[in-house]
mmCIF file of C-alpha atoms in Angstrom:
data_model
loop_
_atom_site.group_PDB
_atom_site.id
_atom_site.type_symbol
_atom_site.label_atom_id
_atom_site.label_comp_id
_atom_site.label_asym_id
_atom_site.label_seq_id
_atom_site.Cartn_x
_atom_site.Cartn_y
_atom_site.Cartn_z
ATOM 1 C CA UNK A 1 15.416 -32.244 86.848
ATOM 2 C CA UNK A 2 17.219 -32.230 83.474
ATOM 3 C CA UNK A 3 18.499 -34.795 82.148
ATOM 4 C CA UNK A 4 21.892 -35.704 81.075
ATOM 5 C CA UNK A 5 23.350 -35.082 77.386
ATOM 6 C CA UNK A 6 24.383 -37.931 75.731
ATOM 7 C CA UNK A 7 25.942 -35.928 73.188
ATOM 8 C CA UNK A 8 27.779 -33.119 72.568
ATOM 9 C CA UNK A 9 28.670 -30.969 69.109
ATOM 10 C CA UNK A 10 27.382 -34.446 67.194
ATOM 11 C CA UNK A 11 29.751 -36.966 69.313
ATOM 12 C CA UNK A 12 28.467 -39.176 72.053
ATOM 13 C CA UNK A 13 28.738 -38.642 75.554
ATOM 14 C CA UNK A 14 29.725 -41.956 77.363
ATOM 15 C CA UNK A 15 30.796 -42.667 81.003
ATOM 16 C CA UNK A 16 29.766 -41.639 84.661
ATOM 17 C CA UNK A 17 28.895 -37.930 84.380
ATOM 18 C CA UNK A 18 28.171 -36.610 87.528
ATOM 19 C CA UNK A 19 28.194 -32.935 89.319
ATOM 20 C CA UNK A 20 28.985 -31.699 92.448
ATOM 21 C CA UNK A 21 26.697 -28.979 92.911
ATOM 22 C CA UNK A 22 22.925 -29.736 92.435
ATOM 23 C CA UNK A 23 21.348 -29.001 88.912
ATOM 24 C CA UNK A 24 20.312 -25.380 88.469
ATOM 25 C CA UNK A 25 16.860 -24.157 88.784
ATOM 26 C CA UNK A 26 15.400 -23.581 85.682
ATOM 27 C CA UNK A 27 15.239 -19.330 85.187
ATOM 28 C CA UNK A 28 12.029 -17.634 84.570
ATOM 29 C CA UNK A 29 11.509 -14.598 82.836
ATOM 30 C CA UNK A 30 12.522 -11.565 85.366
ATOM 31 C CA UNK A 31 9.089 -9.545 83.661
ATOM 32 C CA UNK A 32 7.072 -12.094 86.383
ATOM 33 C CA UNK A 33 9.903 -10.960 89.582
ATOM 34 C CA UNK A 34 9.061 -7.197 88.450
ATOM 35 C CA UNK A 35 5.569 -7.589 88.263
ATOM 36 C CA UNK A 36 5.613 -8.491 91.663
ATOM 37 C CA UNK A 37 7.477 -5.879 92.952
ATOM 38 C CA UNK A 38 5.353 -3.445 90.962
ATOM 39 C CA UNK A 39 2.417 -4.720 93.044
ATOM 40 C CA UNK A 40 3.837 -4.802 96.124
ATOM 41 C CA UNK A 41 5.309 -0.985 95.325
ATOM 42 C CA UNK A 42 2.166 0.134 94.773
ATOM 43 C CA UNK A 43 0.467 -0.307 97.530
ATOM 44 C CA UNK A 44 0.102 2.761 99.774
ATOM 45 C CA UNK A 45 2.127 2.473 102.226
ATOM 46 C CA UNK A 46 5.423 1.086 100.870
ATOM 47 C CA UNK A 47 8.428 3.175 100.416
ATOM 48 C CA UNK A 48 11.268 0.872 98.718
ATOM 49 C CA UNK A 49 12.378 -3.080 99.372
ATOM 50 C CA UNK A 50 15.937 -4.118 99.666
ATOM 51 C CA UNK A 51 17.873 -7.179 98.990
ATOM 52 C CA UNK A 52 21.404 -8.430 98.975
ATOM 53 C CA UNK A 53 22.749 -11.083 96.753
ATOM 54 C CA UNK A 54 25.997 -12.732 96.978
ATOM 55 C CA UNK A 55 28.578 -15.619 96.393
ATOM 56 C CA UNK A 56 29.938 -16.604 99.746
ATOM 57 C CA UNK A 57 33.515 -17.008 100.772
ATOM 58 C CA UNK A 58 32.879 -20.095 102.634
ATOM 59 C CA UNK A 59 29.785 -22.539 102.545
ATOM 60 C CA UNK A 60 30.569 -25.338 105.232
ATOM 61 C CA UNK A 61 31.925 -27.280 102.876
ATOM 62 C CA UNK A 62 28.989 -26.565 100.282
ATOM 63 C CA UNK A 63 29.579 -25.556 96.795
ATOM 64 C CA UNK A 64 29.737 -21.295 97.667
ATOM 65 C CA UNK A 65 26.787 -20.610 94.992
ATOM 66 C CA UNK A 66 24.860 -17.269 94.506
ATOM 67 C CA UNK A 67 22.028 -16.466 95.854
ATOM 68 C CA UNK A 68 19.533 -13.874 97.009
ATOM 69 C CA UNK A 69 18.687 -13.138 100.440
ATOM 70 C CA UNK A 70 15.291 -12.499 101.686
ATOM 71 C CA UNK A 71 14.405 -9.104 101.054
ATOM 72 C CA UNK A 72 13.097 -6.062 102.999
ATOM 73 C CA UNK A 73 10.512 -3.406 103.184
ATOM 74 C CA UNK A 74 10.794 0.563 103.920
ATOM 75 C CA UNK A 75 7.392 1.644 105.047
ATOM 76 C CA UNK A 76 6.194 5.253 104.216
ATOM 77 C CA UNK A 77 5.630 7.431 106.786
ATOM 78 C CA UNK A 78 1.746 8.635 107.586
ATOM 79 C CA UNK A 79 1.063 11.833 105.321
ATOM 80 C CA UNK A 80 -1.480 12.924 108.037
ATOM 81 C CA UNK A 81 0.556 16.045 109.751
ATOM 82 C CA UNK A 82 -1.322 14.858 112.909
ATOM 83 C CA UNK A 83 0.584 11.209 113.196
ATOM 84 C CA UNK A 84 0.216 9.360 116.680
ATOM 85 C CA UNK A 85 3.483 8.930 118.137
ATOM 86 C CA UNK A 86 2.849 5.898 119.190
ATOM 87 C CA UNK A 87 3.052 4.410 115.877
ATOM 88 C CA UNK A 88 5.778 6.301 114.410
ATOM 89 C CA UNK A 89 7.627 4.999 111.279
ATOM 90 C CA UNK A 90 11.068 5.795 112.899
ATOM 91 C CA UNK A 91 12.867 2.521 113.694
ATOM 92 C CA UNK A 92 13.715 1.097 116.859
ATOM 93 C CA UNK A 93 16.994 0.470 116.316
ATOM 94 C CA UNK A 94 17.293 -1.500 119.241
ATOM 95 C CA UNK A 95 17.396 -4.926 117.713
ATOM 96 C CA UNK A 96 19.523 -4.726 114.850
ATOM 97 C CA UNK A 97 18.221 -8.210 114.052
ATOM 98 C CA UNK A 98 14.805 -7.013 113.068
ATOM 99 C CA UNK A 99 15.755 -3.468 111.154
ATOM 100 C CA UNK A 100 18.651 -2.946 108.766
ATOM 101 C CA UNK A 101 18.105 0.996 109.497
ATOM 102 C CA UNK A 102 14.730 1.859 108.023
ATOM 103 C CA UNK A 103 14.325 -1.232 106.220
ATOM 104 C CA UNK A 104 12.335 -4.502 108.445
ATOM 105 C CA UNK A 105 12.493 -7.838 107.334
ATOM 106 C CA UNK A 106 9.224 -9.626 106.711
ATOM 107 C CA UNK A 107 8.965 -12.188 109.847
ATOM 108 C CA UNK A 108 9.393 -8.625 111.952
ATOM 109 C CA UNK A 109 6.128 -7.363 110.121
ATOM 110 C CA UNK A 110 4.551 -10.534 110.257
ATOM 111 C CA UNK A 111 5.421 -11.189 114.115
ATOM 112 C CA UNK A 112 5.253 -7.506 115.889
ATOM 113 C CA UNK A 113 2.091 -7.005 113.436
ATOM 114 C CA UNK A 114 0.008 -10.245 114.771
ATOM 115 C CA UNK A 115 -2.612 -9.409 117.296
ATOM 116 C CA UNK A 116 -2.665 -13.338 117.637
ATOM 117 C CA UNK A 117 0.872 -13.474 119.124
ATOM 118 C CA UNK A 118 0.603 -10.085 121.796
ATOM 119 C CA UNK A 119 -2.225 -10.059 124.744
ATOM 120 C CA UNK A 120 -1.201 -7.148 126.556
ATOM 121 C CA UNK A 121 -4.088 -4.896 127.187
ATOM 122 C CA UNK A 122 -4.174 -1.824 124.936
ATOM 123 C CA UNK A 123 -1.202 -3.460 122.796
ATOM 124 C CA UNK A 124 -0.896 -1.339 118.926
ATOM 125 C CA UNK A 125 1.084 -3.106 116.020
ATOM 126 C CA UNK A 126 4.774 -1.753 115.770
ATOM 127 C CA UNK A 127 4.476 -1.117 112.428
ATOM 128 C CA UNK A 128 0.816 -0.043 111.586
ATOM 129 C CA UNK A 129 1.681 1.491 108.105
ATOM 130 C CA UNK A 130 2.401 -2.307 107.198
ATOM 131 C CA UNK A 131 -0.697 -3.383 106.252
ATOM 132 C CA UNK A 132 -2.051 -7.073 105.909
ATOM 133 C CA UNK A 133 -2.070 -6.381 102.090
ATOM 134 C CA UNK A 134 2.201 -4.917 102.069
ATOM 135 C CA UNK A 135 2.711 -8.016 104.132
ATOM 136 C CA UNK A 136 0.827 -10.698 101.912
ATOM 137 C CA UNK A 137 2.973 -8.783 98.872
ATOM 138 C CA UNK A 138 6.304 -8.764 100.320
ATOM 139 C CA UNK A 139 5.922 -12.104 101.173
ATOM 140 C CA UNK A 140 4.975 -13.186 97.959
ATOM 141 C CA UNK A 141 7.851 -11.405 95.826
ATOM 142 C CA UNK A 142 10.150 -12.578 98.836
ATOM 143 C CA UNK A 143 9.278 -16.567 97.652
ATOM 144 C CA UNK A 144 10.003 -15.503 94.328
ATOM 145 C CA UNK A 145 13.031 -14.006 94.838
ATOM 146 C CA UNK A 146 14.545 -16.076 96.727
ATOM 147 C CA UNK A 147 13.230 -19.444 94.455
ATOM 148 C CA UNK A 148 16.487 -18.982 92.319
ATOM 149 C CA UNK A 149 14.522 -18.509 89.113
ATOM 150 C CA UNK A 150 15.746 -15.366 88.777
ATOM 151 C CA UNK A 151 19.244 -15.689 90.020
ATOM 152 C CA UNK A 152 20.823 -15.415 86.216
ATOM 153 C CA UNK A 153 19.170 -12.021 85.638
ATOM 154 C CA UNK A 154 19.467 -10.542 88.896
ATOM 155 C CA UNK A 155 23.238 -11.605 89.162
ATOM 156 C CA UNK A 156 23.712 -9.950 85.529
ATOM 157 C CA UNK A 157 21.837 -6.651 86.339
ATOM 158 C CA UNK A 158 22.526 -6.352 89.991
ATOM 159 C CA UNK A 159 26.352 -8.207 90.323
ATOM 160 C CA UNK A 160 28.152 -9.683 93.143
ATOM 161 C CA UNK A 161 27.896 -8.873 96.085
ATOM 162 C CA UNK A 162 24.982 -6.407 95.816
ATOM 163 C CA UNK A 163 22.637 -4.517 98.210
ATOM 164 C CA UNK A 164 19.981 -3.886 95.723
ATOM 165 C CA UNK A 165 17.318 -0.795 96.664
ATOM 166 C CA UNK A 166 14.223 -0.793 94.617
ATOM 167 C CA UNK A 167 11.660 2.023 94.292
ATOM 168 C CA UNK A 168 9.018 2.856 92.032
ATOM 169 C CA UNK A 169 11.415 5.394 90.503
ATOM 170 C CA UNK A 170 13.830 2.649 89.884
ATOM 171 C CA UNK A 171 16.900 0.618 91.450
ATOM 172 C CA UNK A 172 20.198 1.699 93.469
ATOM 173 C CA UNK A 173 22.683 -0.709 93.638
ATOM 174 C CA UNK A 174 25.654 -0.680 96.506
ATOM 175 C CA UNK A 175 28.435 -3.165 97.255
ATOM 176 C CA UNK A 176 27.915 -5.302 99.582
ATOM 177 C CA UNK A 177 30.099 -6.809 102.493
ATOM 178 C CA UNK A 178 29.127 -10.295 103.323
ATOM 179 C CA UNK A 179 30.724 -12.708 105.628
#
């Protein structure tokens, strides 16, 4: 935590200076977030991640600060023209909670992927083109991300609200409707 100035412009700072909101995190250089999105883009496999960022209108009586949700990943389709079925990459829409269209969060890889949590006989991961490796990645640029020690660069190049798309080919950035 930073410390409070005693001075400011050459005159002294004196009384009971306090804040409402906590102190900032201290900002990293975004070349560290993009280097782990490069990795995690790069693995076969992985189509795009998505994120939104946003003030909100109302925080519970919480300072309404910015902040990045967690993101998600698009995974590629197989490229064999023989695909099982089974283990399509079209989404099951069916619980909006898990997929944002095409896009899955990471506890819905993590979870639906995990032999450890299913025991039904002859049971196949829901989304086999998410490998162990995309999974480790997305979570690690997802802690990142969401650390806030990017916020200041992200809300600069991205704005408020945002639904940022990223690719290897680059970013698309939408508005973003938030509650």
């Amino acid at each position: 935590m930073t410390a409070t100035p005693t001075e400011l412009a050459g005159r002294p700072i004196t009384g009971d200076v306090t804040h409402y909101a906590d102190a900032p995190v201290e900002q990293h250089p975004i070349a560290a977030l993009i280097e782990l999105l490069d990795s995690l883009l790069a693995l076969p496999g992985t189509g795009a991640v998505r994120w939104e960022q946003f003030t909100p209108y109302f925080n519970d009586g919480d300072a309404c600060t910015f902040s990045v949700a967690e993101p998600s990943l698009r995974v590629s389709p197989p490229t064999s023209d023989d695909a099982d079925p089974k283990t399509s990459t079209e989404p099951d829409n069916s619980d909006e909670d898990e997929v944002e269209g095409d896009f899955i969060d990471l506890w819905s890889l993590q979870y639906y992927n995990d032999p450890d949590r299913h025991d039904e006989e002859g049971w196949t991961p829901r989304y086999p083109e998410a490998t162990a490796e995309i999974v480790d990645a997305l979570e690690k640029f997802s802690n990142a991300l969401q650390s806030g020690a990017y916020d200041t660069d992200l809300h600069t190049h991205f704005g408020d609200p945002a639904q940022v798309t990223a690719t290897v080919e680059g970013f698309t950035v939408e508005h973003y409707e938030h509650d």
